[in-house]
XYZ file of C-alpha atoms in Angstrom:
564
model
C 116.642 67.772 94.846
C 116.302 67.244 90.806
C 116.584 64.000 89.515
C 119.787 63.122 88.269
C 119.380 61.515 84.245
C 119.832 57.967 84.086
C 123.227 57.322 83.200
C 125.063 60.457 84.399
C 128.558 60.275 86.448
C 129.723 61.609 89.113
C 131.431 65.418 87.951
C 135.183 64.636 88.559
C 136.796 67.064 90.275
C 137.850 69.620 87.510
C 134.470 71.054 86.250
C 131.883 73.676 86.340
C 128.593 73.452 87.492
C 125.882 76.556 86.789
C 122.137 76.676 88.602
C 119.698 78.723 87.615
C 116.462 79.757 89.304
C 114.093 82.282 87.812
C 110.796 82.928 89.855
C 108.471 83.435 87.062
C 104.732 84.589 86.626
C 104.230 83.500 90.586
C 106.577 79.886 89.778
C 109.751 79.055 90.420
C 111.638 77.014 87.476
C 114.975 75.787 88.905
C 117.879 74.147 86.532
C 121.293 72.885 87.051
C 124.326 71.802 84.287
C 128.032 70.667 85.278
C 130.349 70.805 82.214
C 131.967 67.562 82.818
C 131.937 65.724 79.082
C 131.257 61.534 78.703
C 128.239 61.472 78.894
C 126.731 65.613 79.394
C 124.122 65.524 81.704
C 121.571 68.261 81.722
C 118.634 67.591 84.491
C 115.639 70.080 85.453
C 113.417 70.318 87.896
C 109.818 71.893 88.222
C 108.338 72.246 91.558
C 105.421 70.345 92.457
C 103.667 73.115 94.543
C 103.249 76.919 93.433
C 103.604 79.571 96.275
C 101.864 82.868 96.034
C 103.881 85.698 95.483
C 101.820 89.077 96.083
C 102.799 91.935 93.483
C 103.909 91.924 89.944
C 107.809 91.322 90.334
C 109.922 88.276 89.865
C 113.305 87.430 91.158
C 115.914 85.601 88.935
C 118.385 83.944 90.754
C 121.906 82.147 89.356
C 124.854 80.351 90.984
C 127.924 79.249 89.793
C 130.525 77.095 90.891
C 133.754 76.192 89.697
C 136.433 74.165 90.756
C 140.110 75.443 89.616
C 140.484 73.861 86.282
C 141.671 76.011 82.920
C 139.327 76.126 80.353
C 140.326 76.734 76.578
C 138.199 79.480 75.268
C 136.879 76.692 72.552
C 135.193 74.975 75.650
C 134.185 78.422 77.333
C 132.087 80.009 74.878
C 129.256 77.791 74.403
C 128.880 77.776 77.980
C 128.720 81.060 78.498
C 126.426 81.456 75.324
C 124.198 79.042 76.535
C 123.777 81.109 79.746
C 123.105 84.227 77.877
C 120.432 82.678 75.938
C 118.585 81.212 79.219
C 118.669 84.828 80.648
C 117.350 86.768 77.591
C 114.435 84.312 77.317
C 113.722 84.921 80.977
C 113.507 88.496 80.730
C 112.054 88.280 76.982
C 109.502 86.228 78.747
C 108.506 88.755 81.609
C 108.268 91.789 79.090
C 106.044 89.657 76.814
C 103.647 87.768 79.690
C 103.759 90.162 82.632
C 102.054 88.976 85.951
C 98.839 90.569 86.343
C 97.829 92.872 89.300
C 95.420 92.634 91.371
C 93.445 94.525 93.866
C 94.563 91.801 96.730
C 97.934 93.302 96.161
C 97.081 96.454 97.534
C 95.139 95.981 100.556
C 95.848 93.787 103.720
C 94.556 90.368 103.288
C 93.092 87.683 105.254
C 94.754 84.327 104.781
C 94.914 80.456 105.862
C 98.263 80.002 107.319
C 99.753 77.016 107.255
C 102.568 76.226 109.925
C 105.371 74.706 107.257
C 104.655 78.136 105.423
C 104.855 81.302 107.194
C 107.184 82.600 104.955
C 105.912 83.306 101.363
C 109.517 83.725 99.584
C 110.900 80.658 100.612
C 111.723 78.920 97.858
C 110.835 75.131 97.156
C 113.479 73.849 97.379
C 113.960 75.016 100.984
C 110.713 73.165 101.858
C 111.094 69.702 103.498
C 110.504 66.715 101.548
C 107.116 65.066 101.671
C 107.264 61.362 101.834
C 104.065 61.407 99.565
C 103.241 64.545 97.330
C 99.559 64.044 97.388
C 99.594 64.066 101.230
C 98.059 66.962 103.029
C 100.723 69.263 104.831
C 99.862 69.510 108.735
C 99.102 73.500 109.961
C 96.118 75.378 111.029
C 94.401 74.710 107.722
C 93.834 71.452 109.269
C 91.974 72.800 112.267
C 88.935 74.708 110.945
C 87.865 76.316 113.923
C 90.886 78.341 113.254
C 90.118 79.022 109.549
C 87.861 82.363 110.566
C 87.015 84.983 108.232
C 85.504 88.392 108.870
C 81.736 88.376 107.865
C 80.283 91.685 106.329
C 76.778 91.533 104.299
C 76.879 92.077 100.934
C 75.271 96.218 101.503
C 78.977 96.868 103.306
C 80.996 94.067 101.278
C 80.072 96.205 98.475
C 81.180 99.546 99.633
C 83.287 99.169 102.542
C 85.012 96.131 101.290
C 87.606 95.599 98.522
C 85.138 94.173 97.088
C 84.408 97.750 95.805
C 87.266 98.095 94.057
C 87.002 94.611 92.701
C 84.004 95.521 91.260
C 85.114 98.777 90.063
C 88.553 97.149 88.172
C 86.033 94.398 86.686
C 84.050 96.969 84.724
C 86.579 98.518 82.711
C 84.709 99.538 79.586
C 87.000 101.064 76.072
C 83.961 103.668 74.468
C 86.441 104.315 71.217
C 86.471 102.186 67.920
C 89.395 99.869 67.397
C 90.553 102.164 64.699
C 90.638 104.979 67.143
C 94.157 106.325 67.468
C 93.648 106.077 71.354
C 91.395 104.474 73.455
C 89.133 106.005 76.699
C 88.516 103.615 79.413
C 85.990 104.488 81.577
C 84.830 102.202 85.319
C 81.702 102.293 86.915
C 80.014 101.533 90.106
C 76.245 101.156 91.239
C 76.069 101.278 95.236
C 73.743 104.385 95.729
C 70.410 101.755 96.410
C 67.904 104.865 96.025
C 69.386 107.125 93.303
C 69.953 105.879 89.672
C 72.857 107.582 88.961
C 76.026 105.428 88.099
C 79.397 106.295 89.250
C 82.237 106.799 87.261
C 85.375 107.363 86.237
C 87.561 107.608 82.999
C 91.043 107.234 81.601
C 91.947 109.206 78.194
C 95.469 107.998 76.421
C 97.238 110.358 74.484
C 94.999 113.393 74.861
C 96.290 116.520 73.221
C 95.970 119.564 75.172
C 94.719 122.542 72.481
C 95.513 125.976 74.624
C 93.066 128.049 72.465
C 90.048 125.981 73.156
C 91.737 125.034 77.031
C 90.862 121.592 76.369
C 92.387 118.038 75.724
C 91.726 116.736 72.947
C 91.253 112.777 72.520
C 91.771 110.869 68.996
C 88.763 108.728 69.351
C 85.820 107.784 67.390
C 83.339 106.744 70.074
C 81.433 103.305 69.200
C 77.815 101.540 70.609
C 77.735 99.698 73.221
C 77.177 96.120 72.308
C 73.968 94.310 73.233
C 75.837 92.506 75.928
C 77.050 94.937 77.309
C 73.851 97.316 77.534
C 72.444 94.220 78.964
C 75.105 93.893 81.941
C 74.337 97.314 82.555
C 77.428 98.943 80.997
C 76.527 102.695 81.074
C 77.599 104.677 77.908
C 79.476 108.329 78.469
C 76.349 109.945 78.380
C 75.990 108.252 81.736
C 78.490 110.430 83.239
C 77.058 111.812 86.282
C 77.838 115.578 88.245
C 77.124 116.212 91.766
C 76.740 118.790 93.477
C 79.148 122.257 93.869
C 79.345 121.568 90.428
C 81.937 118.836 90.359
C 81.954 114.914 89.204
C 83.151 113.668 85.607
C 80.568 114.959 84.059
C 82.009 118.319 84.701
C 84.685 117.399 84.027
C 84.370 115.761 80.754
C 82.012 118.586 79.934
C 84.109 121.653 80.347
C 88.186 119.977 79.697
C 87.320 116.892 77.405
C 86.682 116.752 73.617
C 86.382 113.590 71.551
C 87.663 113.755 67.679
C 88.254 111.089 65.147
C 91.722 112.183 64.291
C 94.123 114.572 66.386
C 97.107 115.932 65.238
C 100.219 114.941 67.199
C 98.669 111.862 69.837
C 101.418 109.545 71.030
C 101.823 107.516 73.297
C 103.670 109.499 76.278
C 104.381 108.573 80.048
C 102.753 112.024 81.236
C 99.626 111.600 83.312
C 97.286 114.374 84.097
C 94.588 114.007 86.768
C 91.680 117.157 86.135
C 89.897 118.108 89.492
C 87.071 120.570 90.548
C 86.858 120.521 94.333
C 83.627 120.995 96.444
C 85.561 123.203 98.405
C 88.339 123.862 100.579
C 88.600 124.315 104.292
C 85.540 121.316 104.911
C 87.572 118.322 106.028
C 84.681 115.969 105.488
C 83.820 117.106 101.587
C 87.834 117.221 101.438
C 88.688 114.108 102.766
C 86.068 112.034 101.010
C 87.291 113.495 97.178
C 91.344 112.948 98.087
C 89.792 109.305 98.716
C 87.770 108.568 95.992
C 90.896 109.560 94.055
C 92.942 107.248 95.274
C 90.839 104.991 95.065
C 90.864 105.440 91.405
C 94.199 105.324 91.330
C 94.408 101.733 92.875
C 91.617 100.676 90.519
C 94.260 102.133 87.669
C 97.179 100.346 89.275
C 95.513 96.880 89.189
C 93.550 96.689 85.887
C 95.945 95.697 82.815
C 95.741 97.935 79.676
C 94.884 95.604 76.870
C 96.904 97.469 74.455
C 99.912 96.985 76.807
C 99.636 94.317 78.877
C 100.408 96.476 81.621
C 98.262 98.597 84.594
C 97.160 101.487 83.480
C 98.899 103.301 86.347
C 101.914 102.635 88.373
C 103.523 103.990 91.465
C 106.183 105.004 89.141
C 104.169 107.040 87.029
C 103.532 109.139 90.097
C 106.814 110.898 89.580
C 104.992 112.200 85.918
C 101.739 112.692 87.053
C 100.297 116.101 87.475
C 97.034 117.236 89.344
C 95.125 120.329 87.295
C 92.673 121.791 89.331
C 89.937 123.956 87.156
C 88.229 125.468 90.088
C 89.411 128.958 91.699
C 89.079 127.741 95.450
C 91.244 128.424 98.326
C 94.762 126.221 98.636
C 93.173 125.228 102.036
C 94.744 123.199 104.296
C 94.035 119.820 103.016
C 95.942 120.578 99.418
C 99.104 118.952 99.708
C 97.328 115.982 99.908
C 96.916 115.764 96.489
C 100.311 114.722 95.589
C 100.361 111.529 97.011
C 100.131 109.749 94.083
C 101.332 113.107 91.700
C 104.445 114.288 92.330
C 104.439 117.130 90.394
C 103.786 120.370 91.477
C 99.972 120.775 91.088
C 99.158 123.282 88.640
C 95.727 125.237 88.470
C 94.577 125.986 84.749
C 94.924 129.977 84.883
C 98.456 128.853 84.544
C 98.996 126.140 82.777
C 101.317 126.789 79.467
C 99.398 127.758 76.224
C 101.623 125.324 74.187
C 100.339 121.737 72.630
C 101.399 119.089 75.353
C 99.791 115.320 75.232
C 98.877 113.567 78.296
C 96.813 110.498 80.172
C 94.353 112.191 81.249
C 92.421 110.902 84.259
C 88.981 112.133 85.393
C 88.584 110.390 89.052
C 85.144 109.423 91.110
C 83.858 112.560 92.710
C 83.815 112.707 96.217
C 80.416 112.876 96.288
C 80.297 109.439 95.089
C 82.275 108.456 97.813
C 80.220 105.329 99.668
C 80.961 106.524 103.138
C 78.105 109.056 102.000
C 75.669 106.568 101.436
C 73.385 105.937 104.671
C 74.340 108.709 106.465
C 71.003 108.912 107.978
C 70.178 105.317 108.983
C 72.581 103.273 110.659
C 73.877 100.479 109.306
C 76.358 97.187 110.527
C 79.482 97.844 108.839
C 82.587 97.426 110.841
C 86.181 97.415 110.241
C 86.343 98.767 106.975
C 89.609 97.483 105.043
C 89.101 100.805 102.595
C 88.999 103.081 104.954
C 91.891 101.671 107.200
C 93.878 102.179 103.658
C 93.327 105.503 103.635
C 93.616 106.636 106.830
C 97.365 104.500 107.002
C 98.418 105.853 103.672
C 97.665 109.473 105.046
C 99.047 108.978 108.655
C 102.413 107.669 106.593
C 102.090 110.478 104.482
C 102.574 112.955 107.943
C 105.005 110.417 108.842
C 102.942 109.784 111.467
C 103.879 106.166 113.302
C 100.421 104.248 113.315
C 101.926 101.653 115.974
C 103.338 103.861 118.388
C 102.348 102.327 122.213
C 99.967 104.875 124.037
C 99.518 104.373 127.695
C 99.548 106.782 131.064
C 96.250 108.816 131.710
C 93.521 108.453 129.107
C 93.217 111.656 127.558
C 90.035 113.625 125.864
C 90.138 116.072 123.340
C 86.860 118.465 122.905
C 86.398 119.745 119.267
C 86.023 123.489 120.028
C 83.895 124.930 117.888
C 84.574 129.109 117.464
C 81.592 130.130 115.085
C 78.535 128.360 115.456
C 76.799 125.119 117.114
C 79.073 125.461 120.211
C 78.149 123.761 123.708
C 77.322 126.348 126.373
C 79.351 126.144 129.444
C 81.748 123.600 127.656
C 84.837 125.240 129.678
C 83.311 124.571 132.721
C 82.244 120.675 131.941
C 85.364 119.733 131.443
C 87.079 121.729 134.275
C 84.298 119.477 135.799
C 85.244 116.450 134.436
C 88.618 116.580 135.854
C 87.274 116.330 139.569
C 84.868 113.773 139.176
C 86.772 111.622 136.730
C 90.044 109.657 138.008
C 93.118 108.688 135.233
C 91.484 111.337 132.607
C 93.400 114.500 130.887
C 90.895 117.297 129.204
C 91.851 119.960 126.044
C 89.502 121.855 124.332
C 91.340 121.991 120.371
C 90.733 124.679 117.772
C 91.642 122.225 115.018
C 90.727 125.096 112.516
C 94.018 127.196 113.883
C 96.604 124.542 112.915
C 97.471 122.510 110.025
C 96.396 119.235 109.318
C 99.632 117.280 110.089
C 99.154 119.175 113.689
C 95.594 118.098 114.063
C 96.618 114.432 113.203
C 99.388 114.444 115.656
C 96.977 115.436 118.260
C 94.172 113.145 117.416
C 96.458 109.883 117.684
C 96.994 110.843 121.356
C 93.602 111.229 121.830
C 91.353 108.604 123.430
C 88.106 109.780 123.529
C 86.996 112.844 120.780
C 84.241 115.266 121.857
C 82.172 117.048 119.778
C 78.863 119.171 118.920
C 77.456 117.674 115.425
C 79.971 119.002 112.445
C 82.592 118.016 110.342
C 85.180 118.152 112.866
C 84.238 114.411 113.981
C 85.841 113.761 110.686
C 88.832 113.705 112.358
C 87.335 110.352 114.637
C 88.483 108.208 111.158
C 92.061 109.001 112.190
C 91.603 107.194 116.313
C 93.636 104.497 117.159
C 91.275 101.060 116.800
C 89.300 100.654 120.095
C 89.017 104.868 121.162
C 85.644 106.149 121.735
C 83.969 108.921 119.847
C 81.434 111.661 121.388
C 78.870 112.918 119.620
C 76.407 115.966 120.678
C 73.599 116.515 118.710
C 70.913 119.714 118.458
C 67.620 117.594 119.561
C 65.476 117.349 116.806
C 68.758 116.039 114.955
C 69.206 112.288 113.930
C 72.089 111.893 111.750
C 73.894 108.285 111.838
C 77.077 109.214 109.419
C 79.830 110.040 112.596
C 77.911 106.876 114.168
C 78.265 104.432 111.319
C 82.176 105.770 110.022
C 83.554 105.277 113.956
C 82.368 101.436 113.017
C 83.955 101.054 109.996
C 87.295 102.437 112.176
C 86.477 100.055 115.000
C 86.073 102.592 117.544
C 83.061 103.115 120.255
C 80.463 105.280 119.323
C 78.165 107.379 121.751
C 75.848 110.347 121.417
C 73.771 112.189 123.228
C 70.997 114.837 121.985
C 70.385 118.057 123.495
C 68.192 119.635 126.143
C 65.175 120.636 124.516
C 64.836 124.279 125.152
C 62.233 127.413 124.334
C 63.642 129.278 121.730
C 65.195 132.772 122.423
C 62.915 135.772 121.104
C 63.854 136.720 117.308
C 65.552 133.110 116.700
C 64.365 130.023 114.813
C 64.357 126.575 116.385
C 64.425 124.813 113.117
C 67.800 126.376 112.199
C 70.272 123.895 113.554
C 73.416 124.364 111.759
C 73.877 127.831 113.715
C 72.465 127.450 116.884
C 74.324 126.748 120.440
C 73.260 123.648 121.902
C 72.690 122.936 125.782
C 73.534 119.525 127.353
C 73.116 119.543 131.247
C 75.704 118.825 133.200
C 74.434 115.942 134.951
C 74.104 114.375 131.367
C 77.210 115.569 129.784
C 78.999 114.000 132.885
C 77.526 110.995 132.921
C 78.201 110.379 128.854
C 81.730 111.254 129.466
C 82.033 108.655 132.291
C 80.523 105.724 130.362
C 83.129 106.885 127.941
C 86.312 106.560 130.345
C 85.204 103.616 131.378
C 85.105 101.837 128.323
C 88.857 102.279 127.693
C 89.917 101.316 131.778
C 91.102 97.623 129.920
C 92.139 98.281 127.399
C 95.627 98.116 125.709
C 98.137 98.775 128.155
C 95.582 100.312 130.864
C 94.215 98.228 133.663
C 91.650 100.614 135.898
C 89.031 99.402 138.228
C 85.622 101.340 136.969
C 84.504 101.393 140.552
């Protein structure tokens, strides 16, 4: 409770009291005034302890209390002016100083809890009273065999981590003059240990969008690089890399991007344009990993303040005037709706977009190329649980409206990728008609996942327990398992890739593989040429992998199975 001032009395029973709490920049600031004259007394009180509020937001709370009593409007009106003044400089003070975002906001968090706290809103003044403030509060922070933290190495802190995007919002470079009538922020990342090339991505305010050249046009007079910054490795534009299909901001930049020391008709506008050139369309792998490196960007946007502003760059708000311009002529494919999670309106491709002067934020995302879930594809590496990825993958199932905690139980159930065109397993109908004799508790299906649409395929890979399949991009769809499943890979036997391997241990799943049967190649056909080729497991093998597979998930969740 506040301290009363020395000297104050006891409100008599006609009077009004007012208390005001305003929860500002991540601190509460609590106030109370009764009206009662001879003497006024006017106490505050500021808490001694701060609690963390996640998110930029603030709460403002006021009570009032008065006991039946009429009040001349002489008396009323500097009361009520007071209040007024109290609530402007609140809100003044929130426009002026907002509370900075961070990446922490975003993703889930790992966190001491302490037992008198389990509750991060409650106020302060809810708290008990401590006897003496500078005595420790009692909880679990007291015990530190409790106080365990997950453990990643630097290698997959760095790209499976947040610390990624940590790294990513702490190198937000400006590349235009300060007398620039906009400004182009650009972020960049160096996790590709045996290639040079930086990563990057860019931010244009104000761009105008000139339909006879197709371009957008940006009123900035790009400046040097300071000393420092060359020195702390600050790559210039020049830096901006492409990659391969001929897509990346370099691309980009190249072919919808022109710098100019003065544009006609820049202002600042809440329009925000995000320019794409896909590898492709119908490969969920190349698909998945560019819809993720853009929103990636995106949350990099959303926590890094704009200096001119004070403000992110990018909001979930702004979503509702964001735009995606694609500048390739691929298929829709099935992954395209996708793209307007964080635009919301209707994507546009630049055949049709109107030949009339429009200004925009432009944004020119990391290209899913850059994505680090490429990076060691061919050696395995010790990354587990990857808070990134687990983003993604919720923020996509929620997107299908697809309930991430709904219980599974009954029979475990296996789902074979079946491949229709090329690098299919002979005799694959008749394994798993096998399977279901020789294997107690266990349902087969062989999928087409190509002959349905994605929200279909999700559906059916959240039932699934253990996921089958010959070396492709189908085991893409492994990223989407429920924590704990078990994911089956067959590979052609001079074939050593570790990508499917490492990403089902950034999901937290069970990995297994098995190569095939070496075999003499047919007359007329090359042995070297993998991607096409059929593959042959024997059926004592494929059996056996399938069991070890079962028998990994008899305990697990709500199952309870004897394995023998």
């Amino acid at each position: 409770m506040p301290a009363q001032a020395v000297g104050c009395e006891i409100p008599p029973a006609r009077s009004i009291s007012i208390a005001l709490n305003i929860r500002l920049r991540n601190q509460v600031v609590g106030g109370s005034w009764s009206s009662y004259r001879r003497p006024w007394c006017v106490y505050f009180h500021f808490p001694t302890t701060v609690e963390s509020i996640s998110g930029p937001f603030f709460r403002l709370e006021m009570t009032a209390t008065m006991v039946p009593w009429s009040i001349s409007r002489r008396r009323l009106t500097p009361i009520l002016f007071v209040v007024v003044v109290v609530l402007l400089t609140a809100i003044f003070s929130l426009y002026k100083w907002p509370p900075n975002s961070s990446v922490r906001d975003y993703l889930p968090e790992w966190k001491h809890v302490s037992l008198g706290n389990f509750n991060n809103n409650t106020d302060s003044d809810d708290q008990p009273d401590l006897k003496n403030e500078e005595e420790e509060r009692l909880g679990l922070d007291s015990l530190p065999e409790y106080n365990l933290q997950p453990f990643d190495t630097p290698f997959c802190q760095d790209r499976y981590g947040r610390k990624y995007l940590e790294n990513l919002h702490d190198s937000s470079t400006g590349y235009c003059t300060p007398n620039s009538q906009t400004n182009m922020t650009c972020f960049h990342s160096k996790t590709a240990a045996s290639d040079p090339r930086v990563d990057m991505f860019c931010l244009g305010k104000s761009a105008v969008y000139d339909p006879a050249d197709k371009k957008f046009k940006l009123g900035c007079e790009q400046r040097t690089l300071t000393a420092s910054e060359t020195d702390r490795g600050i790559p210039g534009l020049s830096s901006l890399s492409s990659y391969w299909y001929g897509t990346g901001p370099k691309v980009l930049y190249d072919s919808a991007v022109q710098l100019h020391n003065n544009v006609e008709g820049s202002s600042p506008t809440p329009n925000f344009t995000i320019l794409l050139k896909r590898e492709g369309a119908w490969n969920p792998w190349h698909c998945l990993m560019e819809i993720w490196s853009l929103i990636m960007s995106l949350d990099v946007l959303r926590t890094t303040s704009d200096p001119d502003t004070g403000k992110p760059f990018f909001t979930v708000e702004d979503a509702e005037n964001t735009q995606i311009l694609i500048l390739d002529d691929q298929d829709d494919g099935p992954y395209y709706e996708m793209w307007t999670m964080f635009a919301k309106k209707p994507i546009i491709r630049i055949a049709d977009y109107p030949a009339e002067k429009k200004v925009e934020n432009i944004i020119l995302p990391l290209a899913g190329a850059s994505n680090p879930l490429w990076q060691g594809d061919w050696e395995a590496h010790p990354c587990e649980k990857s808070e990134l990825l687990h983003t993604f993958t919720h923020r996509i199932l929620n997107f299908y409206k697809i309930d991430v905690w709904a219980p599974h139980q009954g029979d475990l159930v296996l789902t074979y990728i079946d491949r229709k065109e090329s690098r299919r397993l002979i005799d694959a109908e008749l394994y798993l008609e096998e399977l279901k004799t020789v294997i107690p508790h266990l349902k087969t299906q062989s999928i087409d996942f190509a002959a349905m649409t994605f929200g279909e395929q999700l559906k059916i890979v959240r039932d699934t327990d253990i996921l089958v399949g010959v070396h492709g991009a189908g085991l893409t769809h492994g990223m989407f398992l429920r924590e704990g499943s078990v994911m089956v890979e067959l590979l052609p036997d001079t074939l050593n890739y570790k990508g499917f391997r490492n990403l089902a241990g950034l999901v937290g799943d069970t990995y297994l593989s098995a190569h095939a049967d070496a075999r003499l190649a047919e007359e007329g056909k090359n042995r070297q040429d993998w991607h096409k080729e059929d593959i042959y497991v024997g059926k004592e093998k494929f059996i056996e992998v399938m069991k070890v597979a079962v028998k990994t998930l008899y305990n697990k969740g709500y199952r309870s199975f004897d394995i023998v």
